[in-house]
């Protein structure tokens, strides 16, 4: 028996890092799912590897039509939608506030916040009709405390946390739960992307991050994508059926100090 048997999910950013680990885990636990990502080659390869229960859909999560299409695909192929995992993300621009360009700010808001709003907006009517569903978004400890990331990223992730709470209070009466996860430092290609590496080099850089992040963790190890995938699985499953409007911190204790 899988923990997500008979459930259908859409996972954005599912071609890499936390999203890829979640795709693999959700599929292993019985879910049928759509990987929604910009990275066609990686996304298609992963879907092919996992078989007919997993489909890839090219998606830009900042575009309403794309998000709607990914959700519609899940519905038309698998007949329902049990989990919308708004996970795709970018590092956003760094640097001092006076140098923060409007384009960089707007792009971070579009990819990190508009995406979560769009996922919630288009998943909600389907889940309300079903009378059940779990919306999960990947926020960050950077949305709770300063000093972990750039200004735009930090502001965007704080917005995701409060959007989660706000929508949870609306959808609760329909049996739809809305939660988010606040990861700490997790060794994924996102750090390589932040310094402009291409996909392959960014993938390699995740290994270096494993060691760098371990040094600053109370647990003396870096977070790995599976740590966050496990949290997403729990929030997507019925095991968390009384958890709603929650920001689940999965950070090895780094925000305790
Ligand atoms: P990653 O770079 O490995 O994966 C991000 C994925 O999102 C990639 O597959 C990328 O192609 C996709 N993506 C980016 N922009 C997109 C767009 N416009 N449309 C569709 N897909 C897009 O990074 P990750 O660390 O696995 O990041 C996943 C989530 O976790 C992000 O929201 C990130 O902000 C969050 N997060 C990561 C960490 C960390 O330390 N790695 C910490 C806290 C939060």
PDB file of C-alpha atoms and ligand atoms in Angstrom:
ATOM      1  CA  UNK A   1       0.000   0.000   0.000  1.00  0.00           C
ATOM      2  CA  UNK A   2       1.395   3.388  -1.010  1.00  0.00           C
ATOM      3  CA  UNK A   3       0.760   6.477   1.104  1.00  0.00           C
ATOM      4  CA  UNK A   4      -0.570   8.296  -1.997  1.00  0.00           C
ATOM      5  CA  UNK A   5      -2.456   5.434  -3.672  1.00  0.00           C
ATOM      6  CA  UNK A   6      -5.267   6.749  -5.923  1.00  0.00           C
ATOM      7  CA  UNK A   7      -4.048  10.321  -5.535  1.00  0.00           C
ATOM      8  CA  UNK A   8      -3.128  12.712  -8.343  1.00  0.00           C
ATOM      9  CA  UNK A   9      -0.580  15.518  -7.984  1.00  0.00           C
ATOM     10  CA  UNK A  10       0.934  18.363  -9.957  1.00  0.00           C
ATOM     11  CA  UNK A  11       4.507  19.168  -8.898  1.00  0.00           C
ATOM     12  CA  UNK A  12       6.008  22.384 -10.246  1.00  0.00           C
ATOM     13  CA  UNK A  13       9.776  22.576 -10.510  1.00  0.00           C
ATOM     14  CA  UNK A  14       9.688  18.770 -10.630  1.00  0.00           C
ATOM     15  CA  UNK A  15      12.651  18.421 -12.991  1.00  0.00           C
ATOM     16  CA  UNK A  16      15.342  19.217 -10.415  1.00  0.00           C
ATOM     17  CA  UNK A  17      16.302  19.305  -6.745  1.00  0.00           C
ATOM     18  CA  UNK A  18      13.471  19.199  -4.197  1.00  0.00           C
ATOM     19  CA  UNK A  19      10.842  18.858  -6.923  1.00  0.00           C
ATOM     20  CA  UNK A  20      12.572  15.899  -8.561  1.00  0.00           C
ATOM     21  CA  UNK A  21      12.970  14.124  -5.208  1.00  0.00           C
ATOM     22  CA  UNK A  22       9.259  14.742  -4.568  1.00  0.00           C
ATOM     23  CA  UNK A  23       8.279  13.403  -7.993  1.00  0.00           C
ATOM     24  CA  UNK A  24      10.238  10.205  -7.322  1.00  0.00           C
ATOM     25  CA  UNK A  25       8.827   9.793  -3.801  1.00  0.00           C
ATOM     26  CA  UNK A  26       5.202  10.599  -4.717  1.00  0.00           C
ATOM     27  CA  UNK A  27       5.379   8.148  -7.649  1.00  0.00           C
ATOM     28  CA  UNK A  28       6.861   5.450  -5.403  1.00  0.00           C
ATOM     29  CA  UNK A  29       4.008   6.008  -2.942  1.00  0.00           C
ATOM     30  CA  UNK A  30       1.418   5.405  -5.642  1.00  0.00           C
ATOM     31  CA  UNK A  31       0.542   8.893  -6.932  1.00  0.00           C
ATOM     32  CA  UNK A  32      -0.125   9.700 -10.561  1.00  0.00           C
ATOM     33  CA  UNK A  33       1.381  13.033 -11.393  1.00  0.00           C
ATOM     34  CA  UNK A  34       2.255  15.847 -13.744  1.00  0.00           C
ATOM     35  CA  UNK A  35       5.754  17.340 -13.634  1.00  0.00           C
ATOM     36  CA  UNK A  36       5.415  21.036 -14.528  1.00  0.00           C
ATOM     37  CA  UNK A  37       8.754  22.666 -15.287  1.00  0.00           C
ATOM     38  CA  UNK A  38      10.648  24.825 -17.761  1.00  0.00           C
ATOM     39  CA  UNK A  39      13.373  22.191 -18.231  1.00  0.00           C
ATOM     40  CA  UNK A  40      11.992  20.020 -21.023  1.00  0.00           C
ATOM     41  CA  UNK A  41      14.811  17.528 -21.428  1.00  0.00           C
ATOM     42  CA  UNK A  42      15.232  16.720 -17.730  1.00  0.00           C
ATOM     43  CA  UNK A  43      11.480  16.685 -17.134  1.00  0.00           C
ATOM     44  CA  UNK A  44      10.747  14.350 -20.063  1.00  0.00           C
ATOM     45  CA  UNK A  45      13.596  12.002 -19.123  1.00  0.00           C
ATOM     46  CA  UNK A  46      12.299  11.738 -15.557  1.00  0.00           C
ATOM     47  CA  UNK A  47       8.730  11.097 -16.694  1.00  0.00           C
ATOM     48  CA  UNK A  48       9.902   8.378 -19.106  1.00  0.00           C
ATOM     49  CA  UNK A  49      11.956   6.727 -16.376  1.00  0.00           C
ATOM     50  CA  UNK A  50       8.978   6.596 -13.997  1.00  0.00           C
ATOM     51  CA  UNK A  51       6.446   5.231 -16.504  1.00  0.00           C
ATOM     52  CA  UNK A  52       2.911   6.038 -17.598  1.00  0.00           C
ATOM     53  CA  UNK A  53       1.758   7.287 -14.189  1.00  0.00           C
ATOM     54  CA  UNK A  54       4.014  10.354 -14.643  1.00  0.00           C
ATOM     55  CA  UNK A  55       3.626  12.996 -17.375  1.00  0.00           C
ATOM     56  CA  UNK A  56       5.799  15.992 -18.148  1.00  0.00           C
ATOM     57  CA  UNK A  57       4.256  19.312 -19.156  1.00  0.00           C
ATOM     58  CA  UNK A  58       6.341  22.314 -20.210  1.00  0.00           C
ATOM     59  CA  UNK A  59       5.238  25.043 -17.800  1.00  0.00           C
ATOM     60  CA  UNK A  60       6.303  28.528 -16.884  1.00  0.00           C
ATOM     61  CA  UNK A  61       4.787  28.908 -13.423  1.00  0.00           C
ATOM     62  CA  UNK A  62       4.665  32.677 -13.743  1.00  0.00           C
ATOM     63  CA  UNK A  63       2.170  32.359 -16.627  1.00  0.00           C
ATOM     64  CA  UNK A  64      -1.482  31.764 -15.780  1.00  0.00           C
ATOM     65  CA  UNK A  65      -2.276  29.834 -18.970  1.00  0.00           C
ATOM     66  CA  UNK A  66       0.653  27.453 -18.359  1.00  0.00           C
ATOM     67  CA  UNK A  67      -0.349  26.712 -14.763  1.00  0.00           C
ATOM     68  CA  UNK A  68      -3.941  26.148 -15.807  1.00  0.00           C
ATOM     69  CA  UNK A  69      -2.829  23.794 -18.606  1.00  0.00           C
ATOM     70  CA  UNK A  70      -0.720  21.675 -16.243  1.00  0.00           C
ATOM     71  CA  UNK A  71      -3.662  21.332 -13.863  1.00  0.00           C
ATOM     72  CA  UNK A  72      -6.102  20.619 -16.716  1.00  0.00           C
ATOM     73  CA  UNK A  73      -3.741  17.916 -17.977  1.00  0.00           C
ATOM     74  CA  UNK A  74      -3.751  16.182 -14.593  1.00  0.00           C
ATOM     75  CA  UNK A  75      -7.534  16.325 -14.577  1.00  0.00           C
ATOM     76  CA  UNK A  76      -8.002  15.062 -18.136  1.00  0.00           C
ATOM     77  CA  UNK A  77      -5.408  12.259 -17.854  1.00  0.00           C
ATOM     78  CA  UNK A  78      -6.043  11.090 -14.312  1.00  0.00           C
ATOM     79  CA  UNK A  79      -9.536  12.384 -13.478  1.00  0.00           C
ATOM     80  CA  UNK A  80      -8.852  14.340 -10.278  1.00  0.00           C
ATOM     81  CA  UNK A  81      -6.391  16.573  -8.413  1.00  0.00           C
ATOM     82  CA  UNK A  82      -5.432  15.730  -4.834  1.00  0.00           C
ATOM     83  CA  UNK A  83      -2.203  17.662  -4.388  1.00  0.00           C
ATOM     84  CA  UNK A  84      -0.955  20.876  -5.964  1.00  0.00           C
ATOM     85  CA  UNK A  85       2.695  21.273  -5.003  1.00  0.00           C
ATOM     86  CA  UNK A  86       3.825  24.822  -5.841  1.00  0.00           C
ATOM     87  CA  UNK A  87       7.545  24.258  -5.641  1.00  0.00           C
ATOM     88  CA  UNK A  88       9.332  25.807  -8.647  1.00  0.00           C
ATOM     89  CA  UNK A  89      11.712  28.573  -7.732  1.00  0.00           C
ATOM     90  CA  UNK A  90      14.698  30.703  -8.558  1.00  0.00           C
ATOM     91  CA  UNK A  91      17.276  32.335  -6.279  1.00  0.00           C
ATOM     92  CA  UNK A  92      16.334  35.885  -7.266  1.00  0.00           C
ATOM     93  CA  UNK A  93      18.735  38.807  -7.416  1.00  0.00           C
ATOM     94  CA  UNK A  94      21.238  39.572  -4.660  1.00  0.00           C
ATOM     95  CA  UNK A  95      23.023  42.771  -3.668  1.00  0.00           C
ATOM     96  CA  UNK A  96      22.173  45.972  -1.823  1.00  0.00           C
ATOM     97  CA  UNK A  97      18.650  47.408  -2.015  1.00  0.00           C
ATOM     98  CA  UNK A  98      19.825  50.487  -3.897  1.00  0.00           C
ATOM     99  CA  UNK A  99      21.111  48.261  -6.724  1.00  0.00           C
ATOM    100  CA  UNK A 100      18.069  45.985  -6.860  1.00  0.00           C
ATOM    101  CA  UNK A 101      16.649  46.430 -10.371  1.00  0.00           C
ATOM    102  CA  UNK A 102      12.892  46.545 -10.858  1.00  0.00           C
ATOM    103  CA  UNK A 103      13.144  43.731 -13.459  1.00  0.00           C
ATOM    104  CA  UNK A 104      14.892  41.403 -10.989  1.00  0.00           C
ATOM    105  CA  UNK A 105      12.381  42.219  -8.264  1.00  0.00           C
ATOM    106  CA  UNK A 106       9.387  41.694 -10.575  1.00  0.00           C
ATOM    107  CA  UNK A 107      10.761  38.427 -11.925  1.00  0.00           C
ATOM    108  CA  UNK A 108      11.346  37.044  -8.417  1.00  0.00           C
ATOM    109  CA  UNK A 109       7.799  37.999  -7.426  1.00  0.00           C
ATOM    110  CA  UNK A 110       6.376  36.401 -10.581  1.00  0.00           C
ATOM    111  CA  UNK A 111       8.242  33.099 -10.287  1.00  0.00           C
ATOM    112  CA  UNK A 112       8.057  32.772  -6.492  1.00  0.00           C
ATOM    113  CA  UNK A 113       4.735  34.374  -5.454  1.00  0.00           C
ATOM    114  CA  UNK A 114       2.497  34.751  -8.496  1.00  0.00           C
ATOM    115  CA  UNK A 115       3.162  31.056  -9.182  1.00  0.00           C
ATOM    116  CA  UNK A 116       1.844  29.988  -5.771  1.00  0.00           C
ATOM    117  CA  UNK A 117      -1.215  32.220  -6.153  1.00  0.00           C
ATOM    118  CA  UNK A 118      -1.888  30.750  -9.621  1.00  0.00           C
ATOM    119  CA  UNK A 119      -1.485  27.184  -8.371  1.00  0.00           C
ATOM    120  CA  UNK A 120      -3.925  27.863  -5.537  1.00  0.00           C
ATOM    121  CA  UNK A 121      -6.366  29.749  -7.774  1.00  0.00           C
ATOM    122  CA  UNK A 122      -6.647  26.960 -10.342  1.00  0.00           C
ATOM    123  CA  UNK A 123      -6.457  23.990  -7.971  1.00  0.00           C
ATOM    124  CA  UNK A 124      -9.099  25.395  -5.594  1.00  0.00           C
ATOM    125  CA  UNK A 125     -12.253  24.965  -7.726  1.00  0.00           C
ATOM    126  CA  UNK A 126     -11.360  21.349  -8.580  1.00  0.00           C
ATOM    127  CA  UNK A 127     -10.536  20.440  -4.994  1.00  0.00           C
ATOM    128  CA  UNK A 128     -13.669  22.196  -3.678  1.00  0.00           C
ATOM    129  CA  UNK A 129     -15.799  20.135  -6.090  1.00  0.00           C
ATOM    130  CA  UNK A 130     -14.093  16.971  -4.838  1.00  0.00           C
ATOM    131  CA  UNK A 131     -14.486  18.100  -1.210  1.00  0.00           C
ATOM    132  CA  UNK A 132     -10.818  17.318  -0.582  1.00  0.00           C
ATOM    133  CA  UNK A 133      -7.310  18.266  -1.575  1.00  0.00           C
ATOM    134  CA  UNK A 134      -3.967  19.433  -0.277  1.00  0.00           C
ATOM    135  CA  UNK A 135      -2.137  22.488  -1.596  1.00  0.00           C
ATOM    136  CA  UNK A 136       1.516  22.633  -0.589  1.00  0.00           C
ATOM    137  CA  UNK A 137       3.976  25.392  -1.459  1.00  0.00           C
ATOM    138  CA  UNK A 138       7.699  25.567  -0.942  1.00  0.00           C
ATOM    139  CA  UNK A 139       8.422  28.740   1.018  1.00  0.00           C
ATOM    140  CA  UNK A 140      11.744  29.126   2.890  1.00  0.00           C
ATOM    141  CA  UNK A 141      13.292  30.019   6.230  1.00  0.00           C
ATOM    142  CA  UNK A 142      14.268  33.165   4.307  1.00  0.00           C
ATOM    143  CA  UNK A 143      10.592  34.126   4.506  1.00  0.00           C
ATOM    144  CA  UNK A 144      10.776  34.022   8.323  1.00  0.00           C
ATOM    145  CA  UNK A 145      14.144  35.562   9.140  1.00  0.00           C
ATOM    146  CA  UNK A 146      16.518  37.952   7.409  1.00  0.00           C
ATOM    147  CA  UNK A 147      20.032  37.063   6.354  1.00  0.00           C
ATOM    148  CA  UNK A 148      19.428  33.827   4.463  1.00  0.00           C
ATOM    149  CA  UNK A 149      18.880  35.216   0.941  1.00  0.00           C
ATOM    150  CA  UNK A 150      18.432  38.360  -1.143  1.00  0.00           C
ATOM    151  CA  UNK A 151      15.747  40.938  -0.424  1.00  0.00           C
ATOM    152  CA  UNK A 152      13.386  39.959  -3.242  1.00  0.00           C
ATOM    153  CA  UNK A 153      13.587  36.230  -2.439  1.00  0.00           C
ATOM    154  CA  UNK A 154      13.049  36.881   1.282  1.00  0.00           C
ATOM    155  CA  UNK A 155      10.041  39.114   0.624  1.00  0.00           C
ATOM    156  CA  UNK A 156       8.594  36.634  -1.874  1.00  0.00           C
ATOM    157  CA  UNK A 157       8.869  33.677   0.494  1.00  0.00           C
ATOM    158  CA  UNK A 158       7.284  35.697   3.344  1.00  0.00           C
ATOM    159  CA  UNK A 159       4.414  36.394   0.952  1.00  0.00           C
ATOM    160  CA  UNK A 160       4.039  32.673   0.220  1.00  0.00           C
ATOM    161  CA  UNK A 161       3.790  31.924   3.958  1.00  0.00           C
ATOM    162  CA  UNK A 162       1.020  34.457   4.527  1.00  0.00           C
ATOM    163  CA  UNK A 163      -0.782  33.608   1.293  1.00  0.00           C
ATOM    164  CA  UNK A 164      -0.843  30.033   2.595  1.00  0.00           C
ATOM    165  CA  UNK A 165      -2.447  31.125   5.880  1.00  0.00           C
ATOM    166  CA  UNK A 166      -4.934  33.399   4.162  1.00  0.00           C
ATOM    167  CA  UNK A 167      -6.133  30.833   1.623  1.00  0.00           C
ATOM    168  CA  UNK A 168      -6.180  28.065   4.250  1.00  0.00           C
ATOM    169  CA  UNK A 169      -8.808  29.977   6.227  1.00  0.00           C
ATOM    170  CA  UNK A 170     -10.970  30.279   3.112  1.00  0.00           C
ATOM    171  CA  UNK A 171     -10.728  26.727   1.791  1.00  0.00           C
ATOM    172  CA  UNK A 172     -10.833  24.821   5.079  1.00  0.00           C
ATOM    173  CA  UNK A 173     -14.635  24.582   5.117  1.00  0.00           C
ATOM    174  CA  UNK A 174     -14.473  22.855   1.707  1.00  0.00           C
ATOM    175  CA  UNK A 175     -12.133  20.140   2.989  1.00  0.00           C
ATOM    176  CA  UNK A 176      -9.137  21.620   1.203  1.00  0.00           C
ATOM    177  CA  UNK A 177      -5.951  22.092   3.223  1.00  0.00           C
ATOM    178  CA  UNK A 178      -3.279  24.676   2.391  1.00  0.00           C
ATOM    179  CA  UNK A 179       0.200  24.440   3.898  1.00  0.00           C
ATOM    180  CA  UNK A 180       3.765  25.371   3.072  1.00  0.00           C
ATOM    181  CA  UNK A 181       7.234  24.091   3.862  1.00  0.00           C
ATOM    182  CA  UNK A 182      10.112  26.321   4.973  1.00  0.00           C
ATOM    183  CA  UNK A 183      13.336  24.529   4.074  1.00  0.00           C
ATOM    184  CA  UNK A 184      16.681  25.662   5.402  1.00  0.00           C
ATOM    185  CA  UNK A 185      19.797  25.116   3.289  1.00  0.00           C
ATOM    186  CA  UNK A 186      19.257  22.130   1.002  1.00  0.00           C
ATOM    187  CA  UNK A 187      22.002  21.029  -1.386  1.00  0.00           C
ATOM    188  CA  UNK A 188      20.393  21.467  -4.816  1.00  0.00           C
ATOM    189  CA  UNK A 189      21.389  23.138  -8.099  1.00  0.00           C
ATOM    190  CA  UNK A 190      19.629  26.370  -7.038  1.00  0.00           C
ATOM    191  CA  UNK A 191      22.860  27.706  -5.513  1.00  0.00           C
ATOM    192  CA  UNK A 192      24.754  27.113  -8.758  1.00  0.00           C
ATOM    193  CA  UNK A 193      21.945  28.826 -10.641  1.00  0.00           C
ATOM    194  CA  UNK A 194      22.301  31.809  -8.302  1.00  0.00           C
ATOM    195  CA  UNK A 195      25.823  32.377  -9.593  1.00  0.00           C
ATOM    196  CA  UNK A 196      24.849  31.810 -13.226  1.00  0.00           C
ATOM    197  CA  UNK A 197      26.061  28.212 -13.779  1.00  0.00           C
ATOM    198  CA  UNK A 198      24.378  26.182 -16.525  1.00  0.00           C
ATOM    199  CA  UNK A 199      22.183  23.199 -15.606  1.00  0.00           C
ATOM    200  CA  UNK A 200      24.979  20.597 -15.578  1.00  0.00           C
ATOM    201  CA  UNK A 201      27.455  22.685 -13.612  1.00  0.00           C
ATOM    202  CA  UNK A 202      24.695  23.732 -11.211  1.00  0.00           C
ATOM    203  CA  UNK A 203      23.944  20.030 -10.652  1.00  0.00           C
ATOM    204  CA  UNK A 204      27.615  19.374  -9.861  1.00  0.00           C
ATOM    205  CA  UNK A 205      27.734  22.364  -7.515  1.00  0.00           C
ATOM    206  CA  UNK A 206      25.039  20.781  -5.325  1.00  0.00           C
ATOM    207  CA  UNK A 207      27.712  18.305  -4.161  1.00  0.00           C
ATOM    208  CA  UNK A 208      29.939  21.136  -2.986  1.00  0.00           C
ATOM    209  CA  UNK A 209      26.991  22.650  -1.135  1.00  0.00           C
ATOM    210  CA  UNK A 210      26.580  19.414   0.814  1.00  0.00           C
ATOM    211  CA  UNK A 211      29.861  20.130   2.583  1.00  0.00           C
ATOM    212  CA  UNK A 212      29.486  23.902   2.837  1.00  0.00           C
ATOM    213  CA  UNK A 213      26.008  23.698   4.379  1.00  0.00           C
ATOM    214  CA  UNK A 214      27.000  20.948   6.835  1.00  0.00           C
ATOM    215  CA  UNK A 215      29.398  23.339   8.571  1.00  0.00           C
ATOM    216  CA  UNK A 216      26.657  25.821   9.490  1.00  0.00           C
ATOM    217  CA  UNK A 217      24.053  23.281  10.646  1.00  0.00           C
ATOM    218  CA  UNK A 218      23.399  22.239  14.257  1.00  0.00           C
ATOM    219  CA  UNK A 219      22.906  18.718  12.864  1.00  0.00           C
ATOM    220  CA  UNK A 220      26.286  18.947  11.089  1.00  0.00           C
ATOM    221  CA  UNK A 221      24.859  17.835   7.788  1.00  0.00           C
ATOM    222  CA  UNK A 222      23.295  19.650   4.876  1.00  0.00           C
ATOM    223  CA  UNK A 223      19.659  19.234   4.019  1.00  0.00           C
ATOM    224  CA  UNK A 224      19.094  16.962   1.037  1.00  0.00           C
ATOM    225  CA  UNK A 225      16.157  17.127  -1.365  1.00  0.00           C
ATOM    226  CA  UNK A 226      14.645  13.968   0.159  1.00  0.00           C
ATOM    227  CA  UNK A 227      14.276  15.739   3.529  1.00  0.00           C
ATOM    228  CA  UNK A 228      11.862  18.214   1.955  1.00  0.00           C
ATOM    229  CA  UNK A 229      10.186  15.598  -0.239  1.00  0.00           C
ATOM    230  CA  UNK A 230       9.356  13.623   2.929  1.00  0.00           C
ATOM    231  CA  UNK A 231       7.667  16.705   4.407  1.00  0.00           C
ATOM    232  CA  UNK A 232       5.757  17.315   1.162  1.00  0.00           C
ATOM    233  CA  UNK A 233       4.631  13.683   1.103  1.00  0.00           C
ATOM    234  CA  UNK A 234       3.276  13.963   4.642  1.00  0.00           C
ATOM    235  CA  UNK A 235       1.434  17.205   3.858  1.00  0.00           C
ATOM    236  CA  UNK A 236       0.018  15.706   0.651  1.00  0.00           C
ATOM    237  CA  UNK A 237      -1.130  12.520   2.389  1.00  0.00           C
ATOM    238  CA  UNK A 238      -4.122  11.970   4.670  1.00  0.00           C
ATOM    239  CA  UNK A 239      -1.696  11.515   7.594  1.00  0.00           C
ATOM    240  CA  UNK A 240      -1.676  15.322   7.963  1.00  0.00           C
ATOM    241  CA  UNK A 241      -5.473  15.672   7.656  1.00  0.00           C
ATOM    242  CA  UNK A 242      -5.742  18.071  10.669  1.00  0.00           C
ATOM    243  CA  UNK A 243      -2.823  20.256   9.539  1.00  0.00           C
ATOM    244  CA  UNK A 244      -3.963  23.434   7.799  1.00  0.00           C
ATOM    245  CA  UNK A 245      -2.457  26.899   7.317  1.00  0.00           C
ATOM    246  CA  UNK A 246       0.865  25.648   8.654  1.00  0.00           C
ATOM    247  CA  UNK A 247       4.411  26.684   7.694  1.00  0.00           C
ATOM    248  CA  UNK A 248       6.434  23.528   8.377  1.00  0.00           C
ATOM    249  CA  UNK A 249      10.074  24.367   9.112  1.00  0.00           C
ATOM    250  CA  UNK A 250      12.483  21.690   7.851  1.00  0.00           C
ATOM    251  CA  UNK A 251      15.872  23.262   8.444  1.00  0.00           C
ATOM    252  CA  UNK A 252      18.003  21.048  10.674  1.00  0.00           C
ATOM    253  CA  UNK A 253      17.525  23.608  13.449  1.00  0.00           C
ATOM    254  CA  UNK A 254      19.373  26.469  11.783  1.00  0.00           C
ATOM    255  CA  UNK A 255      16.699  29.025  12.728  1.00  0.00           C
ATOM    256  CA  UNK A 256      16.868  28.070  16.427  1.00  0.00           C
ATOM    257  CA  UNK A 257      20.009  30.034  17.217  1.00  0.00           C
TER     258      UNK A 257
HETATM  259  P1  LIG B   1      16.362  23.680  -8.217  1.00  0.00           P
HETATM  260  O1  LIG B   1      17.003  24.787  -8.959  1.00  0.00           O
HETATM  261  O2  LIG B   1      17.048  22.368  -8.136  1.00  0.00           O
HETATM  262  O3  LIG B   1      14.884  23.420  -8.751  1.00  0.00           O
HETATM  263  C1  LIG B   1      14.027  24.466  -9.126  1.00  0.00           C
HETATM  264  C2  LIG B   1      13.203  23.992 -10.312  1.00  0.00           C
HETATM  265  O4  LIG B   1      12.271  25.038 -10.640  1.00  0.00           O
HETATM  266  C3  LIG B   1      14.055  23.743 -11.569  1.00  0.00           C
HETATM  267  O5  LIG B   1      13.731  22.491 -12.142  1.00  0.00           O
HETATM  268  C4  LIG B   1      13.676  24.882 -12.493  1.00  0.00           C
HETATM  269  O6  LIG B   1      13.722  24.543 -13.862  1.00  0.00           O
HETATM  270  C5  LIG B   1      12.249  25.160 -12.045  1.00  0.00           C
HETATM  271  N1  LIG B   1      11.805  26.505 -12.427  1.00  0.00           N
HETATM  272  C6  LIG B   1      12.452  27.692 -12.229  1.00  0.00           C
HETATM  273  N2  LIG B   1      11.729  28.696 -12.753  1.00  0.00           N
HETATM  274  C7  LIG B   1      10.611  28.146 -13.279  1.00  0.00           C
HETATM  275  C8  LIG B   1       9.480  28.667 -13.959  1.00  0.00           C
HETATM  276  N3  LIG B   1       9.346  29.983 -14.221  1.00  0.00           N
HETATM  277  N4  LIG B   1       8.515  27.811 -14.354  1.00  0.00           N
HETATM  278  C9  LIG B   1       8.631  26.488 -14.113  1.00  0.00           C
HETATM  279  N5  LIG B   1       9.683  25.932 -13.489  1.00  0.00           N
HETATM  280  C10 LIG B   1      10.662  26.750 -13.078  1.00  0.00           C
HETATM  281  O7  LIG B   1      16.139  24.276  -6.763  1.00  0.00           O
HETATM  282  P2  LIG B   1      15.465  23.683  -5.428  1.00  0.00           P
HETATM  283  O8  LIG B   1      16.397  24.032  -4.323  1.00  0.00           O
HETATM  284  O9  LIG B   1      15.017  22.290  -5.588  1.00  0.00           O
HETATM  285  O10 LIG B   1      14.215  24.662  -5.313  1.00  0.00           O
HETATM  286  C11 LIG B   1      12.871  24.220  -5.148  1.00  0.00           C
HETATM  287  C12 LIG B   1      12.140  25.187  -4.243  1.00  0.00           C
HETATM  288  O11 LIG B   1      12.717  25.149  -2.940  1.00  0.00           O
HETATM  289  C13 LIG B   1      12.220  26.647  -4.691  1.00  0.00           C
HETATM  290  O12 LIG B   1      10.962  27.269  -4.503  1.00  0.00           O
HETATM  291  C14 LIG B   1      13.235  27.244  -3.740  1.00  0.00           C
HETATM  292  O13 LIG B   1      13.059  28.632  -3.576  1.00  0.00           O
HETATM  293  C15 LIG B   1      12.912  26.457  -2.480  1.00  0.00           C
HETATM  294  N6  LIG B   1      13.938  26.458  -1.440  1.00  0.00           N
HETATM  295  C16 LIG B   1      15.165  25.913  -1.682  1.00  0.00           C
HETATM  296  C17 LIG B   1      16.115  25.918  -0.673  1.00  0.00           C
HETATM  297  C18 LIG B   1      17.483  25.320  -0.869  1.00  0.00           C
HETATM  298  O14 LIG B   1      18.338  25.525   0.013  1.00  0.00           O
HETATM  299  N7  LIG B   1      17.730  24.600  -1.950  1.00  0.00           N
HETATM  300  C19 LIG B   1      15.816  26.481   0.568  1.00  0.00           C
HETATM  301  C20 LIG B   1      14.565  27.021   0.775  1.00  0.00           C
HETATM  302  C21 LIG B   1      13.627  26.996  -0.233  1.00  0.00           C
END
